Coordinates of C-alpha atoms in Angstrom, one line a residue:
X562 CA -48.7 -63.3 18.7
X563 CA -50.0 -65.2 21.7
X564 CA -46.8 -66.9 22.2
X565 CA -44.7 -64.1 21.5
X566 CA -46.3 -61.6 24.0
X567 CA -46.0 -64.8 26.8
X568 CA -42.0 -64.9 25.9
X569 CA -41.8 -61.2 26.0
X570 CA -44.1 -61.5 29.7
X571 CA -41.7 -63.9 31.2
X572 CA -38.6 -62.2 30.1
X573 CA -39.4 -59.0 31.6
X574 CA -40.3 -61.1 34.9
X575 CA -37.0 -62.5 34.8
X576 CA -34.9 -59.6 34.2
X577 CA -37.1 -57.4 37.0
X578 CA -35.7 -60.3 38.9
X579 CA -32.5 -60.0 38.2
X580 CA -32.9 -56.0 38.9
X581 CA -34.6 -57.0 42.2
X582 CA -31.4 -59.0 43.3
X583 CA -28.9 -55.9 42.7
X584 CA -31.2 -53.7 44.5
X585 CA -32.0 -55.6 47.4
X586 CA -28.2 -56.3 48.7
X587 CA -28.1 -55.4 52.0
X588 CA -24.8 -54.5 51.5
X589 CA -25.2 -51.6 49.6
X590 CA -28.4 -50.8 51.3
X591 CA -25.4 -50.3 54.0
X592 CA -23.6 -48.3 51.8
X593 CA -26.3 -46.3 50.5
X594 CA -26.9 -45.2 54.3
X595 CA -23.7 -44.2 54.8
X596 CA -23.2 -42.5 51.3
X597 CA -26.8 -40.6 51.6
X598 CA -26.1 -39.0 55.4
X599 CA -23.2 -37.3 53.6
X600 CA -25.2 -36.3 51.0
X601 CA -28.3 -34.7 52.9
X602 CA -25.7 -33.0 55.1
X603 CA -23.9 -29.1 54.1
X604 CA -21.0 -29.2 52.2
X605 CA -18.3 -29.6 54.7
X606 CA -20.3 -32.5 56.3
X607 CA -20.5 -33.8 53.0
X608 CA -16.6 -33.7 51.5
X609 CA -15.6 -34.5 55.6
X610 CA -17.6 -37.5 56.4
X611 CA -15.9 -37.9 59.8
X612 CA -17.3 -34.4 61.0
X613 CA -20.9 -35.5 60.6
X614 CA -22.6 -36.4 63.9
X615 CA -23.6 -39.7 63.4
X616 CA -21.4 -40.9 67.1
X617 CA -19.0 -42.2 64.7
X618 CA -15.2 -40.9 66.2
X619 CA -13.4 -40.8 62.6
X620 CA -9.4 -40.6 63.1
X621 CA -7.9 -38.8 60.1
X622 CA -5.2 -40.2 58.4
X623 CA -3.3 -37.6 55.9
X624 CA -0.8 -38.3 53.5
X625 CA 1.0 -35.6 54.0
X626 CA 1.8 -36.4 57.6
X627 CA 3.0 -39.4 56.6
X628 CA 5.7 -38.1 54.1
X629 CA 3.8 -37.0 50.9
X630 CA 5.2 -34.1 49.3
X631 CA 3.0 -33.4 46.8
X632 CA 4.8 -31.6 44.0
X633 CA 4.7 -34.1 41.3
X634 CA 8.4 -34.8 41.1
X635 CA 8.8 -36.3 44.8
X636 CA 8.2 -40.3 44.7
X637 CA 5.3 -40.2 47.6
X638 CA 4.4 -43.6 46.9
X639 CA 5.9 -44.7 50.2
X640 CA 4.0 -42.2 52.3
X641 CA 0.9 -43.3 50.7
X642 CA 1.9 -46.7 51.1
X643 CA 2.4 -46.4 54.8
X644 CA -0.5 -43.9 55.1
X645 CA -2.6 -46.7 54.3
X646 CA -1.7 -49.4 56.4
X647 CA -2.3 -46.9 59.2
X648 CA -6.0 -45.9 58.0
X649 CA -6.8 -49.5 57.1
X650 CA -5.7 -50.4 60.8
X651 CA -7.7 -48.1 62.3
X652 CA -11.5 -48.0 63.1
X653 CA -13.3 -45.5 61.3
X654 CA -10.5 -44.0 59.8
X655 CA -10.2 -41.1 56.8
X656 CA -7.4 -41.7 54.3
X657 CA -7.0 -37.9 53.4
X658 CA -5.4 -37.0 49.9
X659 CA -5.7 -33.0 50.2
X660 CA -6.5 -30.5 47.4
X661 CA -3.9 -28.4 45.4
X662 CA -1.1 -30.7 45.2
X663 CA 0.1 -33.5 43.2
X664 CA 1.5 -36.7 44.0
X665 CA 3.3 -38.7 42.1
X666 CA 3.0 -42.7 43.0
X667 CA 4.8 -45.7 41.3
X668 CA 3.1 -49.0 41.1
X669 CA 1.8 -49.5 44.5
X670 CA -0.4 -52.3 46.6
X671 CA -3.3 -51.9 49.3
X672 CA -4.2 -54.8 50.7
X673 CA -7.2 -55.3 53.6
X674 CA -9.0 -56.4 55.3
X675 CA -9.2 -53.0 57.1
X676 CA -10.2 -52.8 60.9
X677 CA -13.5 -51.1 59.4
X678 CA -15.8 -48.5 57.8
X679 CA -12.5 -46.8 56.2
X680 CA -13.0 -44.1 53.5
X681 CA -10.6 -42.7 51.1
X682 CA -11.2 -38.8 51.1
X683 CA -10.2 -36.8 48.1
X684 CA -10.9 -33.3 48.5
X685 CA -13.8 -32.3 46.2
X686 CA -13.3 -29.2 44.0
X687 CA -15.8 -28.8 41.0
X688 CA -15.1 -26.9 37.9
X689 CA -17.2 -23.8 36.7
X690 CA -16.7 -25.6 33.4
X691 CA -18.6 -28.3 34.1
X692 CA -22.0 -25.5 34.1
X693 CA -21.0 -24.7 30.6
X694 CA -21.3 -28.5 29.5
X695 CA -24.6 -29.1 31.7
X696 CA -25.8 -24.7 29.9
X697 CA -24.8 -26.4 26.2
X698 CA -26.1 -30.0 26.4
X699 CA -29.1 -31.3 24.5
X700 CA -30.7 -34.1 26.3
X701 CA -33.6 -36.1 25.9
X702 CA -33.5 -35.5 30.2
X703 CA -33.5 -32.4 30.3
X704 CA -35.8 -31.6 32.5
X705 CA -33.5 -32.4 35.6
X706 CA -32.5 -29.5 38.0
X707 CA -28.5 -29.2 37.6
X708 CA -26.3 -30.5 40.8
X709 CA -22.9 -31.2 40.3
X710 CA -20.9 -33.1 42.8
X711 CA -20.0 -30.4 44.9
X712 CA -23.5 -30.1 45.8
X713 CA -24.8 -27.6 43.4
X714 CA -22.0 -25.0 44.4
X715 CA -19.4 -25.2 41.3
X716 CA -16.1 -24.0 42.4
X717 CA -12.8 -23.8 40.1
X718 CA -10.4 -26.6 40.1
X719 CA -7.6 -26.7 42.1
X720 CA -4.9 -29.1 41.1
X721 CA -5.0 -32.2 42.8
X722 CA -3.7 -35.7 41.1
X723 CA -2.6 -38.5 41.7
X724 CA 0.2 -39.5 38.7
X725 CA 1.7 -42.4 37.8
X726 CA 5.2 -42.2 36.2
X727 CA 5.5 -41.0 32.3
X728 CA 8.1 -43.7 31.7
X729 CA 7.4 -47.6 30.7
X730 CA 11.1 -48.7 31.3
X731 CA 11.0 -46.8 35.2
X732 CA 8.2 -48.9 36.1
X733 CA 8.7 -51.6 39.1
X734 CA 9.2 -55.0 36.9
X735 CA 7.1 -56.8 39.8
X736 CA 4.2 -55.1 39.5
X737 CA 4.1 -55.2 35.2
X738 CA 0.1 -54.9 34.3
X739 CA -1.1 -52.8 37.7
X740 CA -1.0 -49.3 38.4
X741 CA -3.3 -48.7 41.8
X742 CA -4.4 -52.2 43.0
X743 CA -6.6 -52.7 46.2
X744 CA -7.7 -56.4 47.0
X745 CA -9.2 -58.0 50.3
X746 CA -11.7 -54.9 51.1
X747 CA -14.9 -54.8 52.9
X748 CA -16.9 -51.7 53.8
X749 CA -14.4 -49.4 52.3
X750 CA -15.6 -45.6 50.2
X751 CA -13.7 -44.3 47.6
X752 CA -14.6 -40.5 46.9
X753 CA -14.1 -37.0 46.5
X754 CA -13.5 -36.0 43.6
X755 CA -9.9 -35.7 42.7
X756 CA -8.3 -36.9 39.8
X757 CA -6.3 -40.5 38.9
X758 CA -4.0 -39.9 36.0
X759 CA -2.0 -42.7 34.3
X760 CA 0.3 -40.4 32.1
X761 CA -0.6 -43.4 29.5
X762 CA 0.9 -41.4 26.2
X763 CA 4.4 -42.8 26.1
X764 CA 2.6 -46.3 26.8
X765 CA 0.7 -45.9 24.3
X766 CA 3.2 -45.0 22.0
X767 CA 4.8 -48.4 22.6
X768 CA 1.3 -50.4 22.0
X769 CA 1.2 -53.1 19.4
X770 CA -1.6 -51.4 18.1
X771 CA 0.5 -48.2 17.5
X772 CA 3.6 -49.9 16.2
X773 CA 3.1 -53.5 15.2
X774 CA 6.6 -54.1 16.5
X775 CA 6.2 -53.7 20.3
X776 CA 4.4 -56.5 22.3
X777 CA 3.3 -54.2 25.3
X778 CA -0.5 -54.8 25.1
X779 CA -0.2 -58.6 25.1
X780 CA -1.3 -58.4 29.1
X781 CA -3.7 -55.5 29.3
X782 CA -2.4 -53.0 31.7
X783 CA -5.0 -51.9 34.6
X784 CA -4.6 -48.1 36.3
X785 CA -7.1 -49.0 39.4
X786 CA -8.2 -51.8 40.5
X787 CA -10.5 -53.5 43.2
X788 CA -10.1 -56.6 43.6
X789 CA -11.2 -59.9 45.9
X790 CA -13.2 -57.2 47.7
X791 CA -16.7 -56.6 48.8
X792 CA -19.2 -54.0 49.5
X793 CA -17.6 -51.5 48.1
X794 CA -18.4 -47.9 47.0
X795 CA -16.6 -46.2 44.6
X796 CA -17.6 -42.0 43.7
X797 CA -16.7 -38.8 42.2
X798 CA -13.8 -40.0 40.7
X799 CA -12.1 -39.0 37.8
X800 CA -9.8 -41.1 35.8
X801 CA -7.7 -39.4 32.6
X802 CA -5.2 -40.9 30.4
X803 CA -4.6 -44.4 31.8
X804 CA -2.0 -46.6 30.3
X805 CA -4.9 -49.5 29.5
X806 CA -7.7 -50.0 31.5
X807 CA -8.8 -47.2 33.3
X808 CA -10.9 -48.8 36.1
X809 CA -11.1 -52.4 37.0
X810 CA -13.2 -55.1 39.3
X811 CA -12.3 -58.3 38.8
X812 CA -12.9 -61.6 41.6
X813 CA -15.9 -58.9 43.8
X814 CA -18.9 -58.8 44.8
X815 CA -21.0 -55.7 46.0
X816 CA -19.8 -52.7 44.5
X817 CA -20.9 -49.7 43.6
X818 CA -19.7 -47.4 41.1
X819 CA -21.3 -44.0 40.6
X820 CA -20.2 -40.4 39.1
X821 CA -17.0 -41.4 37.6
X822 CA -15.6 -39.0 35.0
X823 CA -13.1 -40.9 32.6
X824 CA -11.5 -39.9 29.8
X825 CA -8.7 -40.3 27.3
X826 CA -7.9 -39.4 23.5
X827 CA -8.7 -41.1 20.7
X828 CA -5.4 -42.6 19.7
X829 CA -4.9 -44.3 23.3
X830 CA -5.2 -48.2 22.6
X831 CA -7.2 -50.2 25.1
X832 CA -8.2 -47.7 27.2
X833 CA -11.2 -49.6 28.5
X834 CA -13.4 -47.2 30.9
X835 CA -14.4 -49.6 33.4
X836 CA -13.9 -53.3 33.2
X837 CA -15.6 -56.0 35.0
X838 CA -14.8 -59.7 35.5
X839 CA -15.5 -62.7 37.9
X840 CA -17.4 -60.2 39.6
X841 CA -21.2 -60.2 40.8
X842 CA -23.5 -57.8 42.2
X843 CA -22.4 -55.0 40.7
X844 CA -23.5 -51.2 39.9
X845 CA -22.6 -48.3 37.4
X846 CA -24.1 -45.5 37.6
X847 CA -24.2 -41.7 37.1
X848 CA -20.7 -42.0 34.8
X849 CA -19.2 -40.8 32.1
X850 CA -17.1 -42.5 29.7
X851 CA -15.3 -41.3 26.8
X852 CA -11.8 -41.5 24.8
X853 CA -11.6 -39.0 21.5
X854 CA -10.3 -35.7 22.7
X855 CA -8.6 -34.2 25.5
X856 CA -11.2 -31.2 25.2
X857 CA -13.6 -33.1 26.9
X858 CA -15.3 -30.2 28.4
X859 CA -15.6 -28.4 25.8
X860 CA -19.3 -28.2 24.5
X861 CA -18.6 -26.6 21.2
X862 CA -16.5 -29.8 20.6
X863 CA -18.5 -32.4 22.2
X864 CA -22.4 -31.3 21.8
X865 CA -23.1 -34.1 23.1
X866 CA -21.3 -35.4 26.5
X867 CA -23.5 -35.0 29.5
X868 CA -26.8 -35.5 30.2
X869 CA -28.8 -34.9 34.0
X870 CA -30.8 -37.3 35.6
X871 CA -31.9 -37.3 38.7
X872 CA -30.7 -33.7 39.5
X873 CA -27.1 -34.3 39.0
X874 CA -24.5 -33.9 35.9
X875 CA -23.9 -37.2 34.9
X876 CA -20.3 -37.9 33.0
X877 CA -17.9 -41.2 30.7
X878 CA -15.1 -41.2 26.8
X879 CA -12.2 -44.3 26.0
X880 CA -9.9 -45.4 22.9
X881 CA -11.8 -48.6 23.7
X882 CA -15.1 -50.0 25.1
X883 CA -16.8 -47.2 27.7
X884 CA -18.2 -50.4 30.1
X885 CA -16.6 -53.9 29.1
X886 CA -17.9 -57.0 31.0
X887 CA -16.3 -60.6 30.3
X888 CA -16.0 -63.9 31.7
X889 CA -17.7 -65.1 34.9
X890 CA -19.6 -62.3 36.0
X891 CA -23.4 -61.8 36.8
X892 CA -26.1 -59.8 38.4
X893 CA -24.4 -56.9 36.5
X894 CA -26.8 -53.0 36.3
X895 CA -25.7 -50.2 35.0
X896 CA -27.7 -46.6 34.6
X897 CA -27.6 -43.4 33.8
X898 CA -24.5 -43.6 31.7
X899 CA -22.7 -41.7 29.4
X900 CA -20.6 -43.0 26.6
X901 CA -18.7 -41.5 23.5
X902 CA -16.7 -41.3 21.6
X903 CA -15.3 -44.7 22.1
X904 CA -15.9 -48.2 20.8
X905 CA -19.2 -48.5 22.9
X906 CA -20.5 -50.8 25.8
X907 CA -19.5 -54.0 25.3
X908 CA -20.6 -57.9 26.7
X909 CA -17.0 -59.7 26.0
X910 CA -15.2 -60.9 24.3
X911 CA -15.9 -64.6 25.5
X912 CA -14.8 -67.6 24.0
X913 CA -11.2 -66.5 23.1
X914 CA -8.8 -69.5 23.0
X915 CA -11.3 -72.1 22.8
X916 CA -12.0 -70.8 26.7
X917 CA -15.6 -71.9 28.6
X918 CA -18.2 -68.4 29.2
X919 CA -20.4 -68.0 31.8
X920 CA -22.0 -64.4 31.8
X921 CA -25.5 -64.1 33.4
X922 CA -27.8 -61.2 34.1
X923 CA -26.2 -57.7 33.0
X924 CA -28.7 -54.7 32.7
X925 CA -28.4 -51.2 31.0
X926 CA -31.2 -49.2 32.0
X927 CA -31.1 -45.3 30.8
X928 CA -28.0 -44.4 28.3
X929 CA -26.2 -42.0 25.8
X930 CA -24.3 -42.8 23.4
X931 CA -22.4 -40.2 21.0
X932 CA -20.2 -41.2 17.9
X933 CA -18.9 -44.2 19.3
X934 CA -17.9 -47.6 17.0
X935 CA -20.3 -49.6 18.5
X936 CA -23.6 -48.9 20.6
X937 CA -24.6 -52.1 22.8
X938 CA -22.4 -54.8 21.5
X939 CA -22.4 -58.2 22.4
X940 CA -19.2 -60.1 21.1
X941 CA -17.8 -63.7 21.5
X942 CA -14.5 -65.6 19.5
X943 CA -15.2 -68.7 17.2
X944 CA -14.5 -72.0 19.1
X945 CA -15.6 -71.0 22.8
X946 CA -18.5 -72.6 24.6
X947 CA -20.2 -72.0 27.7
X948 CA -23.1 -69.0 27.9
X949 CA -24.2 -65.7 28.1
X950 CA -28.2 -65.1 28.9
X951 CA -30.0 -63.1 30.8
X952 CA -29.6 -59.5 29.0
X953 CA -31.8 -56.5 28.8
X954 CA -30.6 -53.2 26.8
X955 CA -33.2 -50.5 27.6
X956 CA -34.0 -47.1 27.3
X957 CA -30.9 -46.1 25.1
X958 CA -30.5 -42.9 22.9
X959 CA -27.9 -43.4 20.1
X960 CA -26.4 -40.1 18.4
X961 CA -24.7 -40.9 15.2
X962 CA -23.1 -44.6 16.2
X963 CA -21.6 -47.2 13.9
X964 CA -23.5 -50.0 15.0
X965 CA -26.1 -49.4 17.2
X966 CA -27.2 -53.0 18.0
X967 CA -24.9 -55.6 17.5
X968 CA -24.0 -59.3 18.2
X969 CA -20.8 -60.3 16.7
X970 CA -20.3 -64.5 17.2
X971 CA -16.9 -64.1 14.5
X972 CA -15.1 -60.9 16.8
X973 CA -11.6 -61.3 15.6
X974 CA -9.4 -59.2 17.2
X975 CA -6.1 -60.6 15.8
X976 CA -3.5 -59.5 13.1
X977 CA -4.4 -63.0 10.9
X978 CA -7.3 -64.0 10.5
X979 CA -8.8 -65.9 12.5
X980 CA -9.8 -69.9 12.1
X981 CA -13.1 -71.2 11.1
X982 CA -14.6 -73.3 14.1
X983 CA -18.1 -75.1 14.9
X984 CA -18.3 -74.7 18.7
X985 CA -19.3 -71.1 20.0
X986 CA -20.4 -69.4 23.1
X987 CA -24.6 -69.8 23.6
X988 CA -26.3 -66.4 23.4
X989 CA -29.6 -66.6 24.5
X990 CA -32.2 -64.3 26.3
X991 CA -31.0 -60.5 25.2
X992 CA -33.5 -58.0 25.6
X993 CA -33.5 -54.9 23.4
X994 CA -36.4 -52.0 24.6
X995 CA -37.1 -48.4 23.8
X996 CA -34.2 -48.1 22.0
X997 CA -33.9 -45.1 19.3
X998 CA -31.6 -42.1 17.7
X999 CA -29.2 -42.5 14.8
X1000 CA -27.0 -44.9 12.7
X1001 CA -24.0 -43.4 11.2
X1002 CA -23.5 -46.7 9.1
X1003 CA -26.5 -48.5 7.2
X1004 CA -25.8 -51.4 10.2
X1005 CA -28.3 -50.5 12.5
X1006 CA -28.8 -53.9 13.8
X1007 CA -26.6 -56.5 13.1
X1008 CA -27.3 -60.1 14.6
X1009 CA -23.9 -62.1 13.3
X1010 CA -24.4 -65.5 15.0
X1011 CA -22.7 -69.1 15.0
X1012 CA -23.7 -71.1 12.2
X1013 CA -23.9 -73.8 14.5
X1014 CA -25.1 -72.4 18.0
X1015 CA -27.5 -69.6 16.7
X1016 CA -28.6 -66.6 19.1
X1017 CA -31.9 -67.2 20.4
X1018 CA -34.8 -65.5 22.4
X1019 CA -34.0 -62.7 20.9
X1020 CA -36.4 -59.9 21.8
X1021 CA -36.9 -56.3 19.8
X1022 CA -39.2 -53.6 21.1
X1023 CA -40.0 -50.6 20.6
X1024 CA -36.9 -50.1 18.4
X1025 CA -36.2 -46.5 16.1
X1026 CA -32.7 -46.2 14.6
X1027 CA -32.6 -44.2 11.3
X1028 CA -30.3 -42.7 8.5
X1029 CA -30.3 -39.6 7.4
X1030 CA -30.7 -40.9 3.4
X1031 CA -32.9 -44.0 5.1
X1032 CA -30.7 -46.7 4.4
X1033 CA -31.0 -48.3 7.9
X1034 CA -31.1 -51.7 7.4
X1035 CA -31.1 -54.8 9.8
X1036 CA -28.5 -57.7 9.4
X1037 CA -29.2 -61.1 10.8
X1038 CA -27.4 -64.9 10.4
X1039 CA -29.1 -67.9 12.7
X1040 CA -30.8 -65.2 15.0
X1041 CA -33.8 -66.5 16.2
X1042 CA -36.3 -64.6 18.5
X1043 CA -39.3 -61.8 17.7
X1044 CA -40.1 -58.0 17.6
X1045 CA -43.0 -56.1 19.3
X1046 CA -44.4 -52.7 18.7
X1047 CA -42.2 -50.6 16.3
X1048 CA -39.4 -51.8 14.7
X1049 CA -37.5 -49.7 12.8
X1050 CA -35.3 -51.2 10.5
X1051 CA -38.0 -54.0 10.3
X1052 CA -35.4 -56.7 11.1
X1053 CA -38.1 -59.1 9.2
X1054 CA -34.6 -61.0 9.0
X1055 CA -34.9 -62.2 12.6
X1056 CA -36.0 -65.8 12.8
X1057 CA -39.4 -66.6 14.5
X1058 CA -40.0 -69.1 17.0
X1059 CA -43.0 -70.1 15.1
X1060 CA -40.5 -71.3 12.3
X1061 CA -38.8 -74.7 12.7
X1062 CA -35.2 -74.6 10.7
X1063 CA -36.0 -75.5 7.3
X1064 CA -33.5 -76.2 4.5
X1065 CA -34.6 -72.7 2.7
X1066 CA -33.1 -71.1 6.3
X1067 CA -30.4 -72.6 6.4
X1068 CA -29.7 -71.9 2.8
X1069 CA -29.9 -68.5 3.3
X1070 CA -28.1 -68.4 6.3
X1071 CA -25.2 -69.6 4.9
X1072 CA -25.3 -68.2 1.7
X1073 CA -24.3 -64.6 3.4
X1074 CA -20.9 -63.4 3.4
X1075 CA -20.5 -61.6 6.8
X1076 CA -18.5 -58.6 6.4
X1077 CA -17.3 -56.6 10.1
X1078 CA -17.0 -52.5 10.2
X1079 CA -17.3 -52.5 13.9
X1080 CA -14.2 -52.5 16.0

């Protein structure tokens, strides 16, 4: 007991360490400044930056001036293109996509550095619907005042998109797997609250996971992306119907993400919410994820899609992982999110194609999760190597999910199946705490590990995941590590560190035919 409550000690010391690190950036301590003047100001300060009095001269940049005609049949993607090479090189500049119109933009490129402190404005109009979700939900947090992101004033929405094109054979064959792609930015604000809309369906009606005869998904396709950027803020965005991934950050560092609404029906394939790779110091926060209906909003459908924290509506639903984080990223927090229906929050997958992992410090403090596939999932390929360590799952309410807690070393997403192989990515130092709510499966905790590079350090606390007829049950193969406090399914399966690896162990281990449900 001694030696379990030093492990569980240390680990929380490292991981408040790790949380430390993401916190402390002075970068986004930048950002936060900027981001909570607007906030503290009145609403036309706050949806106007450049009018607040800070002695900042902002020079607005509009897309309409530029040549945007904003009735969804126009091709503005040339006025937005030159729209932004005028903001980006212009101090202080606003990039202004108004309200009540829709643009229509074809695969498109922003590239920076910009001359600096350059935000992208779109006009915030919140929905009166969005109080019927917040009047309707039942939340453990519940006892948070309601503010929406129109600072507690809920207006009705006026039409304002940006759209990509309907048609895979009319997109521009040298820009095949990105939609909106930004690279090279510093300093730069995303917000407002308008809405990013990939038109995915007839995509996804050519998906290899739709018809087994197309090849389309072979490169995952990404709506909007930042990337080779820094200190970057990202808010009140919504994101519908992508053609794959609806928001990505791949080779960054420093960015935040917060109050994101995404969403898009259940039969869209890899419709990841937001996706992160070769990326460090990064935040989620406030967001909503979720792909199963396009009645998002409506509460008698989806009982279950919002929660408030901190005073304000917090929103995420995909046809595939809510968060997804892969290779080569760490120093990775997300809170206060919202995801379901969906496939879950997933770590990976690693390893595929026999490829090296390196994944280090990634935190989910304060979550949701409603009917999804998986609930925290952690999932690696046979035959990869490298690492993933450094986890902590916390503070997580699960409302009828598949497979609560998983680790999946023998993820197989392939049409064959896949090959037997000794060498597997190291899983070591995952955290689960305060964890509770409902299995829809008897898999509540599933711990399917390498025969050869088990999971270790391993750490349950505080766990509560049941079954209505109280078949909950706990799954584990060479998963070594300890529970404290309640555990509930026991998980007595979990290997102690007190044990060395006996022959009966071993026997056991791989005695057990492992059989996968999840996704």
């Amino acid at each position: 007991m001694e030696q379990s409550l030093f492990l569980l000690l240390a680990l929380l010391i490292a991981s408040s360490r790790i949380e430390a690190r993401i916190d402390d950036l002075g970068a986004i301590q930048m950002l936060d400044q900027r981001m909570g003047k607007v906030e503290d100001e009145d609403d036309e300060v706050q949806f106007f930056p450049w009018l607040q009095s800070d002695g900042i001269g902002r020079t607005l940049v509009n897309v309409d001036s530029l040549g945007a005609v904003g009735d969804g049949i126009t091709d503005d993607t040339e006025a937005f293109v030159q729209a932004w090479k005028v903001a980006c090189n212009t101090s202080n500049a606003v990039l202004l996509v108004p309200e009540g119109k829709t643009y229509l933009v074809k695969a498109a490129r922003f590239r920076g550095p910009c001359a600096g402190d350059l935000i992208v404005q779109e006009q915030c109009s919140c929905s009166k619907k969005l109080n019927l979700i917040a009047n309707e939900v039942s939340s453990y947090r519940n006892q948070m005042q309601i503010k929406s992101c129109c600072n507690g004033v809920f207006r009705e929405v006026e039409s304002r998109e940006i759209v990509a094109p309907d048609e895979p054979n009319d997109w521009d064959p040298n820009s095949p797997r990105t939609w909106l792609f930004f690279s090279g930015l510093r300093g730069v604000i995303f917000q407002g609250g308008g809405l990013i809309n990939g038109s995915g369906h007839n995509w996804w009606a050519s998906s290899c996971k739709i018809d087994k005869t197309k090849v389309i998904a072979s490169h995952l396709f990404q709506a909007f992306t930042i990337d080779s950027s820094s200190a970057v803020w990202v808010s009140s965005l919504n994101f519908k119907d992508s053609q794959q991934i609806h928001f990505t950050v791949s080779r960054s560092q420093v960015v935040r993400v917060s109050e994101l609404n995404v969403q898009a029906p259940h039969n869209s394939p890899n419709t990841d919410g937001i996706h992160i790779s070769d990326s460090t110091n990064i935040v989620i926060q406030n967001s909503k994820i979720g792909t199963g209906s396009s009645s998002l909003i409506n509460p008698s459908l989806h009982p279950a899609t919002a929660f408030i924290e901190d005073g304000k509506l917090c929103l995420l639903v995909s046809g595939d992982d809510c968060i997804s984080i892969v290779n080569g990223t760490s120093n990775i927090k997300m809170k206060n999110i919202m995801c379901g229906p969906g496939h879950g929050i997933s770590i990976g997958s690693l390893g595929k194609d026999n490829s090296t992992a390196a994944v280090i410090g990634v935190v989910l403090d304060n979550a949701v999760l409603t009917g999804t596939t998986n609930g925290v999932r952690i999932k690696t390929w046979q035959g990869g190597s490298g690492y993933l360590k450094g986890v902590r799952f916390q503070n997580v309410r699960m409302n009828n999910v598949s497979n609560p807690i998983i680790i999946d070393q023998f993820y197989c997403d392939s049409p064959t199946p896949c090959a037997n192989q000794t060498s597997a990515v190291s899983v070591t130092e995952v955290m689960y705490i305060n964890i509770s709510g409902t299995s829809a499966t008897p898999n509540a905790i599933k711990f399917a590990c390498s025969d050869t590079v088990p999971c270790s350090k391993i750490v349950l606390a505080n766990i509560n995941l049941r079954r209505d007829d109280g078949t909950e049950n706990a799954f584990c193969n060479n998963a070594i590590g300890f529970k404290y406090g309640l555990v509930i399914p026991s998980a007595d399966c979990l290997l102690s560190y007190d044990k060395s690896y006996g022959h009966d162990a071993s026997e056991k281990r791989t005695n057990r035919q492992i059989i996968h449900t999840e996704l």
